[in-house]
CSV table of C-alpha atoms and ligand atoms in Angstrom, one decimal:
chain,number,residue,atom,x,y,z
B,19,UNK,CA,121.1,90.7,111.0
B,20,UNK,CA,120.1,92.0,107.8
B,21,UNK,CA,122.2,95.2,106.2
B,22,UNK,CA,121.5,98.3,105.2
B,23,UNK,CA,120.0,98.0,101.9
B,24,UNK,CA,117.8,95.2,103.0
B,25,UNK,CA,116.1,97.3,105.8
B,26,UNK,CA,115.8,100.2,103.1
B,27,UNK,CA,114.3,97.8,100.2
B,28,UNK,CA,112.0,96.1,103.1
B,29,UNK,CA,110.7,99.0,104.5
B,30,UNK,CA,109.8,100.9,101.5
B,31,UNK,CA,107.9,98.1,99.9
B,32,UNK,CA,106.4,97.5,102.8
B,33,UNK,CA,105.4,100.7,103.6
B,34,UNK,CA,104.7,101.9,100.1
B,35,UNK,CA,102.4,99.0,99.2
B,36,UNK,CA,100.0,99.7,103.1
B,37,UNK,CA,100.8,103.3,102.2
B,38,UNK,CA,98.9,103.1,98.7
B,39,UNK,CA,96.1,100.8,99.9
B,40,UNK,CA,95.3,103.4,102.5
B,41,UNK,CA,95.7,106.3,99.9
B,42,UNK,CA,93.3,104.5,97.8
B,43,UNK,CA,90.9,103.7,99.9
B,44,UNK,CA,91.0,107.6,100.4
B,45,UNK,CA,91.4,107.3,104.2
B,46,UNK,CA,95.0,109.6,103.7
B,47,UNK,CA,95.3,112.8,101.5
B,48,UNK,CA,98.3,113.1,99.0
B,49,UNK,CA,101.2,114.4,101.1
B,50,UNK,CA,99.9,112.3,103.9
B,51,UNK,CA,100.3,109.0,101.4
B,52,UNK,CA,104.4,110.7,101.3
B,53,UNK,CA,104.4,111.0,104.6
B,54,UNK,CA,103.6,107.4,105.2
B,55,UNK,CA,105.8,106.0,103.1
B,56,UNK,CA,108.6,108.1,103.9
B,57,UNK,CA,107.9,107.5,107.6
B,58,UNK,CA,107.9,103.5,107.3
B,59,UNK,CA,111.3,103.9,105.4
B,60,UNK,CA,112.7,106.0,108.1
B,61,UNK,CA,111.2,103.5,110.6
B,62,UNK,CA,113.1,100.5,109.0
B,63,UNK,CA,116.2,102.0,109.1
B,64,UNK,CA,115.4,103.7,113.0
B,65,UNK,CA,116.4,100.6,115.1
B,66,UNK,CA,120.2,100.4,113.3
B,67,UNK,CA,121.3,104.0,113.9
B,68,UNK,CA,124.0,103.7,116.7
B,69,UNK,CA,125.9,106.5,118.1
B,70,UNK,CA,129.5,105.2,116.0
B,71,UNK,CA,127.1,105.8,113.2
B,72,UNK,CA,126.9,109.3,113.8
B,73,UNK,CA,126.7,110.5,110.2
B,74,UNK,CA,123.1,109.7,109.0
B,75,UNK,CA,121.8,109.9,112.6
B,76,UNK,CA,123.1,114.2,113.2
B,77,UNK,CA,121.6,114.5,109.4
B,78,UNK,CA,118.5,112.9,110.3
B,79,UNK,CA,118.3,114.7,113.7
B,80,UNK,CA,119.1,118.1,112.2
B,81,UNK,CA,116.0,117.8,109.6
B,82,UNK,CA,113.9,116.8,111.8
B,83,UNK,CA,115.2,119.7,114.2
B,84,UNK,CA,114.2,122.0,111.5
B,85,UNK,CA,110.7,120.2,110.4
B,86,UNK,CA,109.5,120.3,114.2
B,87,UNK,CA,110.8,124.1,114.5
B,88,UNK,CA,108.7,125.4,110.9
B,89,UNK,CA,106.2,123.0,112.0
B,90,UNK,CA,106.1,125.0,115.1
B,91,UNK,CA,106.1,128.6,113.7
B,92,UNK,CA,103.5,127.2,111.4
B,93,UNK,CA,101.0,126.4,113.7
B,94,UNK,CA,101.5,129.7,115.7
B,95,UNK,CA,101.9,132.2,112.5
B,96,UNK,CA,98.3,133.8,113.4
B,97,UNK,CA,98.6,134.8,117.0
B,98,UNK,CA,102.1,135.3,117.6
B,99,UNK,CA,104.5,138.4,116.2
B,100,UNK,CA,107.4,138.2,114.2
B,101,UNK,CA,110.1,138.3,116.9
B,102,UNK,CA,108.1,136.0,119.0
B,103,UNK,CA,107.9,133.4,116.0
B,104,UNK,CA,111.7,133.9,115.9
B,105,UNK,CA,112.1,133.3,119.1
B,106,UNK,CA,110.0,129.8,119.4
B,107,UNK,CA,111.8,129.0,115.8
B,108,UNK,CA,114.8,128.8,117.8
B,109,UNK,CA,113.8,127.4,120.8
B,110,UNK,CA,111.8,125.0,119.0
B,111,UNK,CA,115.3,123.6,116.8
B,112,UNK,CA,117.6,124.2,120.0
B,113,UNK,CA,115.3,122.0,122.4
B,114,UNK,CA,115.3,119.1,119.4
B,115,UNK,CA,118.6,119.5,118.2
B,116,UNK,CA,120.6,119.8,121.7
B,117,UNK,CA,118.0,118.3,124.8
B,118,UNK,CA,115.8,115.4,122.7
B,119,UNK,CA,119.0,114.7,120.9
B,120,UNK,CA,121.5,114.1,123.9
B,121,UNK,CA,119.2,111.8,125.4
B,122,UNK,CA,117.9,110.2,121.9
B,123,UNK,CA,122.1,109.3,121.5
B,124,UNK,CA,122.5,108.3,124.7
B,125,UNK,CA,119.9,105.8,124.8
B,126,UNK,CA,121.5,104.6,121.4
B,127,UNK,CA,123.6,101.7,121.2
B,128,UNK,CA,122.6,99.3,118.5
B,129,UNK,CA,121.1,95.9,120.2
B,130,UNK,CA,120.7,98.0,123.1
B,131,UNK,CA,117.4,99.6,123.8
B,132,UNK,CA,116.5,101.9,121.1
B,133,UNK,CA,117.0,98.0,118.7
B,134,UNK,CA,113.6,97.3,120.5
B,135,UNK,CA,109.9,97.2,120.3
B,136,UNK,CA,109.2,99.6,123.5
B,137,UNK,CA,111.7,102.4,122.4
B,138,UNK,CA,109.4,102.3,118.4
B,139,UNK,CA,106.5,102.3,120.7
B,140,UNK,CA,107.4,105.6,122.1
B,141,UNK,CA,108.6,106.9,119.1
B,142,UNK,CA,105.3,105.8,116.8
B,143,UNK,CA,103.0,107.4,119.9
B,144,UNK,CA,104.9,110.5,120.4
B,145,UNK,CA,105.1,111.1,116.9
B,146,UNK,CA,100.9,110.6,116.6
B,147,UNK,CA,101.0,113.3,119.7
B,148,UNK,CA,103.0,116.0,117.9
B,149,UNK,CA,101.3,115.5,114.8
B,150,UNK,CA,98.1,115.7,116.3
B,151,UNK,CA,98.5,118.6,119.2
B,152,UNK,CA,101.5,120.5,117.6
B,153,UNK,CA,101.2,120.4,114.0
B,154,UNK,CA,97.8,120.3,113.9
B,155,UNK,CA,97.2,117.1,111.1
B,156,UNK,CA,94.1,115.5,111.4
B,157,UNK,CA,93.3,112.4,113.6
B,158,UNK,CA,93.3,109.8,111.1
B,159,UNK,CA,96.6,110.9,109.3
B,160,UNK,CA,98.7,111.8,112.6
B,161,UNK,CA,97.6,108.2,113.7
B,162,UNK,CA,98.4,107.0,110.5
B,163,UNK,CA,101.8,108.6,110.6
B,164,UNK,CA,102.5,107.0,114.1
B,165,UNK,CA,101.7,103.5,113.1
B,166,UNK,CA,103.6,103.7,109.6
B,167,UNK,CA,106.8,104.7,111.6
B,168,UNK,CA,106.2,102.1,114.5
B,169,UNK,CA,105.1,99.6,111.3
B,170,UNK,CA,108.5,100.2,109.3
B,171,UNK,CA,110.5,99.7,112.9
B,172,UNK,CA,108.9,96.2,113.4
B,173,UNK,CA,109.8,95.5,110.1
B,174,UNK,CA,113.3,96.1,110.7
B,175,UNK,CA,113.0,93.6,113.8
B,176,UNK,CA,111.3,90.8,112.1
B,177,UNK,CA,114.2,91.2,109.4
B,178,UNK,CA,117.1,91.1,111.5
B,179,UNK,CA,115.2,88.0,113.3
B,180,UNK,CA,114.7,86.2,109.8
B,181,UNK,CA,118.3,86.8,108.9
B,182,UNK,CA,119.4,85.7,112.6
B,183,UNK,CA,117.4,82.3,111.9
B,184,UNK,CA,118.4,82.1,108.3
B,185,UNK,CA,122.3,82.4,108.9
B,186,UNK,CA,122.6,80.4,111.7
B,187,UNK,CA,119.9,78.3,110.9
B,188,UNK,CA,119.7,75.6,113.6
B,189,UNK,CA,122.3,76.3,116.2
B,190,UNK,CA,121.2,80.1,116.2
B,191,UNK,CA,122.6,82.2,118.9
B,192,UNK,CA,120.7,81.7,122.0
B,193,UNK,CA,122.7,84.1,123.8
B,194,UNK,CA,122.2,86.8,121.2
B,195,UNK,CA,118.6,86.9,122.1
B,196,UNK,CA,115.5,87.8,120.0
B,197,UNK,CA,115.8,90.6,117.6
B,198,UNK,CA,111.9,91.3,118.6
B,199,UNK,CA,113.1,92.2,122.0
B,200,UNK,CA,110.4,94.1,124.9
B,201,UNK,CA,112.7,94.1,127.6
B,202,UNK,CA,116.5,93.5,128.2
B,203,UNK,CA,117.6,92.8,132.0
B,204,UNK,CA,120.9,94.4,131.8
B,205,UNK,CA,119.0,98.1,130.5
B,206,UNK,CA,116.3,97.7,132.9
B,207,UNK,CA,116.3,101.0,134.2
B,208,UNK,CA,115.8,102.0,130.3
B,209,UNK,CA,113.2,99.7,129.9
B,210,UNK,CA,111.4,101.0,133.3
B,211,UNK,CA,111.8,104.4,131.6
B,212,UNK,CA,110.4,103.5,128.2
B,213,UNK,CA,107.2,101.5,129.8
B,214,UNK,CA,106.5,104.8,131.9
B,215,UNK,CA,106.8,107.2,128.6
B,216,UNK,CA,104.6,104.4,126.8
B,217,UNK,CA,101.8,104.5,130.0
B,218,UNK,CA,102.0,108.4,130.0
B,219,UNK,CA,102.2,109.0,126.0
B,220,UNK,CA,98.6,106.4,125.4
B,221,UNK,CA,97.2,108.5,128.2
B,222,UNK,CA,97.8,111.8,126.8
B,223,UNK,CA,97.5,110.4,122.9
B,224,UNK,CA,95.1,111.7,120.6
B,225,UNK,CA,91.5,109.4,120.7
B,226,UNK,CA,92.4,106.2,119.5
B,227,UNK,CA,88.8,104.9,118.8
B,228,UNK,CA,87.9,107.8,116.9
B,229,UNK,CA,90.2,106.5,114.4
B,230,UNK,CA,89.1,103.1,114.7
B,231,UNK,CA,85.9,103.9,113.4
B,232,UNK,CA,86.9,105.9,110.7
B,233,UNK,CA,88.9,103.0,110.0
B,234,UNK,CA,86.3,100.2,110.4
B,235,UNK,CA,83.8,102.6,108.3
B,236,UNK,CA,82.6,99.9,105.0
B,237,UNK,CA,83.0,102.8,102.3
B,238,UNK,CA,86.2,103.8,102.2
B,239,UNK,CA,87.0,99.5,101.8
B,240,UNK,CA,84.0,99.1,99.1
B,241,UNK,CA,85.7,102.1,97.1
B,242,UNK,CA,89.0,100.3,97.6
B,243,UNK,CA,87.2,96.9,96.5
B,244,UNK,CA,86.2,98.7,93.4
B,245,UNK,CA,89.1,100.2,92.5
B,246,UNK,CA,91.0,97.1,93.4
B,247,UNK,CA,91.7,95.5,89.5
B,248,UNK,CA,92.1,97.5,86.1
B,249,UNK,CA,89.2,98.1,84.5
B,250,UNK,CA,89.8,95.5,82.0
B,251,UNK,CA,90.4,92.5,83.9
B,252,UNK,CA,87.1,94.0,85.8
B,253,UNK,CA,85.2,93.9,83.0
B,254,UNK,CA,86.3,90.7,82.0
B,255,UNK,CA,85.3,89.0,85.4
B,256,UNK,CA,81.9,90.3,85.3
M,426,ZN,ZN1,119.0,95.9,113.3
Protein backbone atom coordinates (compact mmCIF):
# COMPACT_ATOMS: atom_id res chain seq x y z
CA UNK A 1 0.00 0.00 0.00
CA UNK A 2 1.26 3.29 -0.67
CA UNK A 3 0.97 6.21 2.23
CA UNK A 4 -0.43 9.22 2.54
CA UNK A 5 1.82 11.58 0.87
CA UNK A 6 2.30 9.27 -2.01
CA UNK A 7 -1.61 9.22 -2.83
CA UNK A 8 -1.48 13.16 -2.30
CA UNK A 9 1.77 13.73 -4.65
CA UNK A 10 0.21 11.10 -7.17
CA UNK A 11 -2.93 12.43 -7.52
CA UNK A 12 -2.15 15.99 -7.80
CA UNK A 13 0.34 15.48 -10.61
CA UNK A 14 -1.77 13.43 -12.09
CA UNK A 15 -4.67 15.41 -11.97
CA UNK A 16 -3.02 18.75 -12.42
CA UNK A 17 -1.07 17.74 -15.55
CA UNK A 18 -5.01 16.19 -17.45
CA UNK A 19 -6.38 19.10 -15.60
CA UNK A 20 -4.19 21.71 -17.52
CA UNK A 21 -4.27 19.90 -20.87
CA UNK A 22 -7.99 20.17 -20.73
CA UNK A 23 -7.87 23.84 -19.57
CA UNK A 24 -5.75 24.50 -22.46
CA UNK A 25 -7.34 23.04 -24.88
CA UNK A 26 -10.21 25.41 -23.51
CA UNK A 27 -12.65 22.56 -23.11
CA UNK A 28 -12.87 23.76 -18.96
CA UNK A 29 -13.23 27.43 -17.75
CA UNK A 30 -10.82 28.76 -14.88
CA UNK A 31 -12.56 27.60 -11.71
CA UNK A 32 -13.55 24.56 -13.43
CA UNK A 33 -9.58 23.79 -14.24
CA UNK A 34 -9.49 24.21 -9.79
CA UNK A 35 -12.12 22.13 -9.59
CA UNK A 36 -10.53 19.43 -11.45
CA UNK A 37 -7.58 19.32 -9.95
CA UNK A 38 -8.82 19.76 -6.59
CA UNK A 39 -11.33 16.89 -7.35
CA UNK A 40 -8.54 14.32 -8.62
CA UNK A 41 -6.64 15.16 -5.33
CA UNK A 42 -9.55 14.49 -3.19
CA UNK A 43 -10.17 11.40 -5.30
CA UNK A 44 -6.60 9.93 -4.57
CA UNK A 45 -6.92 10.26 -1.12
CA UNK A 46 -11.10 9.03 -1.21
CA UNK A 47 -10.43 5.15 -1.20
CA UNK A 48 -8.06 5.48 2.30
CA UNK A 49 -10.49 7.36 4.48
CA UNK A 50 -11.72 4.73 7.06
CA UNK A 51 -14.07 5.34 9.85
CA UNK A 52 -10.83 5.04 12.73
CA UNK A 53 -9.69 7.92 10.59
CA UNK A 54 -12.36 10.02 11.48
CA UNK A 55 -10.56 13.36 11.59
CA UNK A 56 -10.06 14.29 7.85
CA UNK A 57 -13.10 12.30 6.79
CA UNK A 58 -16.00 14.69 9.42
CA UNK A 59 -13.70 17.80 7.96
CA UNK A 60 -14.10 16.71 4.56
CA UNK A 61 -17.79 15.71 5.12
CA UNK A 62 -18.70 18.95 6.89
CA UNK A 63 -17.28 21.13 3.74
CA UNK A 64 -18.80 19.45 1.52
CA UNK A 65 -22.12 19.53 3.74
CA UNK A 66 -21.80 23.18 3.43
CA UNK A 67 -20.72 23.40 -0.52
CA UNK A 68 -23.84 21.16 -1.47
CA UNK A 69 -26.18 23.39 1.04
CA UNK A 70 -24.86 27.14 -0.67
CA UNK A 71 -24.73 25.30 -3.80
CA UNK A 72 -28.33 24.59 -3.15
CA UNK A 73 -29.60 28.09 -2.04
CA UNK A 74 -27.59 29.20 -4.98
CA UNK A 75 -29.42 27.64 -7.58
CA UNK A 76 -32.89 28.51 -5.92
CA UNK A 77 -31.96 32.33 -4.89
CA UNK A 78 -34.53 33.69 -7.76
CA UNK A 79 -37.70 31.83 -6.98
CA UNK A 80 -37.67 31.06 -3.46
CA UNK A 81 -38.01 33.64 -0.35
CA UNK A 82 -35.70 34.29 2.29
CA UNK A 83 -37.08 31.89 4.99
CA UNK A 84 -37.62 29.34 2.46
CA UNK A 85 -33.88 29.58 1.27
CA UNK A 86 -33.10 29.16 5.08
CA UNK A 87 -35.07 26.46 5.40
CA UNK A 88 -33.59 24.31 2.24
CA UNK A 89 -29.97 25.79 3.63
CA UNK A 90 -30.63 23.66 6.46
CA UNK A 91 -32.17 20.84 5.18
CA UNK A 92 -29.85 20.74 2.46
CA UNK A 93 -26.43 20.50 5.22
CA UNK A 94 -28.61 18.30 7.66
CA UNK A 95 -29.53 15.63 4.95
CA UNK A 96 -25.59 15.59 3.92
CA UNK A 97 -24.04 16.00 7.02
CA UNK A 98 -26.37 13.46 9.24
CA UNK A 99 -28.40 10.83 6.37
CA UNK A 100 -25.52 10.65 3.26
CA UNK A 101 -22.92 10.71 6.07
CA UNK A 102 -24.19 7.72 8.33
CA UNK A 103 -24.44 5.56 5.47
CA UNK A 104 -21.12 7.00 3.60
CA UNK A 105 -19.29 5.82 7.24
CA UNK A 106 -20.87 2.88 7.46
CA UNK A 107 -20.03 1.56 4.16
CA UNK A 108 -16.30 2.66 5.20
CA UNK A 109 -13.84 0.31 6.23
CA UNK A 110 -10.58 0.65 4.42
CA UNK A 111 -10.06 -2.52 2.03
CA UNK A 112 -13.63 -2.91 2.40
CA UNK A 113 -15.98 -1.59 -0.25
CA UNK A 114 -15.63 2.03 -0.38
CA UNK A 115 -11.31 0.77 -1.29
CA UNK A 116 -12.95 -0.16 -4.68
CA UNK A 117 -13.69 0.66 -8.15
CA UNK A 118 -17.69 0.36 -7.93
CA UNK A 119 -18.04 2.54 -4.76
CA UNK A 120 -15.62 5.62 -7.13
CA UNK A 121 -18.07 4.71 -9.73
CA UNK A 122 -20.92 5.91 -7.78
CA UNK A 123 -19.29 8.59 -6.38
CA UNK A 124 -17.65 10.09 -9.97
CA UNK A 125 -21.50 9.64 -11.51
CA UNK A 126 -23.36 11.07 -8.70
CA UNK A 127 -21.05 13.77 -8.44
CA UNK A 128 -21.58 14.58 -12.55
CA UNK A 129 -25.55 14.37 -11.49
CA UNK A 130 -25.47 17.03 -8.78
CA UNK A 131 -23.22 19.10 -10.71
CA UNK A 132 -25.27 18.95 -13.63
CA UNK A 133 -29.15 18.98 -12.23
CA UNK A 134 -28.47 20.71 -8.82
CA UNK A 135 -25.81 23.14 -9.23
CA UNK A 136 -26.53 23.84 -12.49
CA UNK A 137 -22.57 23.59 -14.18
CA UNK A 138 -22.55 22.92 -17.69
CA UNK A 139 -22.33 19.44 -19.32
CA UNK A 140 -18.87 19.32 -20.25
CA UNK A 141 -17.42 20.56 -16.81
CA UNK A 142 -19.95 18.48 -14.45
CA UNK A 143 -18.78 15.44 -16.62
CA UNK A 144 -15.46 16.65 -16.35
CA UNK A 145 -15.75 17.00 -12.63
CA UNK A 146 -17.10 13.31 -12.29
CA UNK A 147 -14.30 11.70 -14.26
CA UNK A 148 -11.39 13.84 -12.46
CA UNK A 149 -12.78 12.46 -9.05
CA UNK A 150 -13.41 8.77 -10.39
CA UNK A 151 -9.75 9.41 -12.38
CA UNK A 152 -7.76 10.48 -9.02
CA UNK A 153 -9.68 7.25 -7.11
CA UNK A 154 -8.19 4.85 -9.78
CA UNK A 155 -5.10 6.34 -9.28
CA UNK A 156 -5.09 5.63 -5.67
CA UNK A 157 -5.85 1.91 -6.65
CA UNK A 158 -3.25 1.37 -9.25
CA UNK A 159 -0.81 2.88 -6.46
CA UNK A 160 -1.63 0.74 -3.71
CA UNK A 161 -1.38 -2.25 -6.38
CA UNK A 162 2.15 -1.05 -7.60
CA UNK A 163 3.33 -0.80 -4.06
CA UNK A 164 1.57 -4.22 -3.21
CA UNK A 165 3.75 -5.79 -6.22
CA UNK A 166 6.81 -3.72 -5.43
CA UNK A 167 7.07 -4.77 -1.64
CA UNK A 168 6.34 -8.13 -1.85
CA UNK A 169 7.60 -8.52 -5.15
CA UNK A 170 7.24 -12.16 -6.12
CA UNK A 171 5.54 -13.93 -3.25
CA UNK A 172 2.93 -11.02 -3.15
CA UNK A 173 -0.10 -11.64 -1.01
CA UNK A 174 -2.50 -13.76 -2.84
CA UNK A 175 -4.88 -13.67 -0.14
CA UNK A 176 -4.83 -9.88 0.14
CA UNK A 177 -6.43 -9.67 -3.21
CA UNK A 178 -6.17 -7.01 -5.89
CA UNK A 179 -6.09 -3.47 -4.85
CA UNK A 180 -8.21 -2.75 -8.22
CA UNK A 181 -10.98 -4.68 -6.71
CA UNK A 182 -14.93 -4.76 -8.57
CA UNK A 183 -16.41 -7.03 -6.21
CA UNK A 184 -15.57 -8.74 -2.90
CA UNK A 185 -17.62 -11.99 -1.93
CA UNK A 186 -17.74 -11.43 1.77
CA UNK A 187 -19.57 -7.49 1.10
CA UNK A 188 -21.77 -8.83 -1.52
CA UNK A 189 -24.78 -7.45 -0.42
CA UNK A 190 -22.61 -4.00 -0.68
CA UNK A 191 -21.52 -4.74 -3.90
CA UNK A 192 -25.32 -5.77 -5.12
CA UNK A 193 -26.07 -2.27 -3.66
CA UNK A 194 -23.39 -0.34 -5.43
CA UNK A 195 -24.04 -2.14 -9.03
CA UNK A 196 -27.83 -1.03 -8.56
CA UNK A 197 -26.85 2.77 -7.63
CA UNK A 198 -24.32 2.46 -10.71
CA UNK A 199 -27.37 1.00 -13.13
CA UNK A 200 -29.79 3.70 -11.76
CA UNK A 201 -27.21 6.77 -11.51
CA UNK A 202 -25.99 6.10 -15.80
CA UNK A 203 -29.76 5.97 -16.35
CA UNK A 204 -30.59 9.15 -14.76
CA UNK A 205 -26.92 10.80 -15.65
CA UNK A 206 -26.64 13.81 -17.53
CA UNK A 207 -26.12 12.94 -21.67
CA UNK A 208 -22.99 11.26 -21.98
CA UNK A 209 -22.56 11.59 -25.74
CA UNK A 210 -23.22 15.08 -25.81
CA UNK A 211 -19.93 15.36 -24.11
CA UNK A 212 -18.36 13.00 -26.22
CA UNK A 213 -18.62 15.11 -29.08
CA UNK A 214 -17.68 18.16 -27.58
CA UNK A 215 -14.83 16.11 -26.62
CA UNK A 216 -13.99 14.48 -29.98
CA UNK A 217 -14.59 18.15 -31.67
CA UNK A 218 -10.78 18.67 -33.78
CA UNK A 219 -10.49 22.51 -32.54
CA UNK A 220 -10.24 22.59 -29.26
CA UNK A 221 -7.09 19.64 -29.87
CA UNK A 222 -5.55 21.72 -32.91
CA UNK A 223 -5.53 24.92 -30.42
CA UNK A 224 -3.96 22.60 -27.89
CA UNK A 225 -1.45 21.28 -30.69
CA UNK A 226 -0.52 24.91 -31.18
CA UNK A 227 -0.12 25.98 -28.03
CA UNK A 228 1.66 22.75 -27.17
CA UNK A 229 5.66 24.14 -27.14
CA UNK A 230 7.01 27.78 -26.26
CA UNK A 231 7.07 29.83 -28.87
CA UNK A 232 10.67 29.59 -29.23
CA UNK A 233 11.32 26.06 -29.56
CA UNK A 234 8.20 26.49 -32.10
CA UNK A 235 9.90 28.77 -34.04
CA UNK A 236 12.91 26.93 -34.13
CA UNK A 237 11.22 23.61 -35.45
CA UNK A 238 9.64 25.37 -38.23
ZN1 LIG B 1 -5.47 2.53 -0.32
Amino acid sequence: MANFNTHLNGAFAISGLAALTVYKAGLIDDSGFLMCVALGTMGGLLPDLDSDNSTPIKLGFNMASFVFAFGLVMHWRSELSLLSLIALWLAGYGFMRYIVFNIFTKMTVHRGVIHSVPYMAVLGLGLVSLSYYVLGNALAASWFFGLFLFGGAMVHLALDELYSVNLMGMTMKRSSGTAMKFYAHKDKGWYLLLYVLIAVLIYFAPPFTEFWQQLRDPQPWAQLRVGMLPAMIENYLR
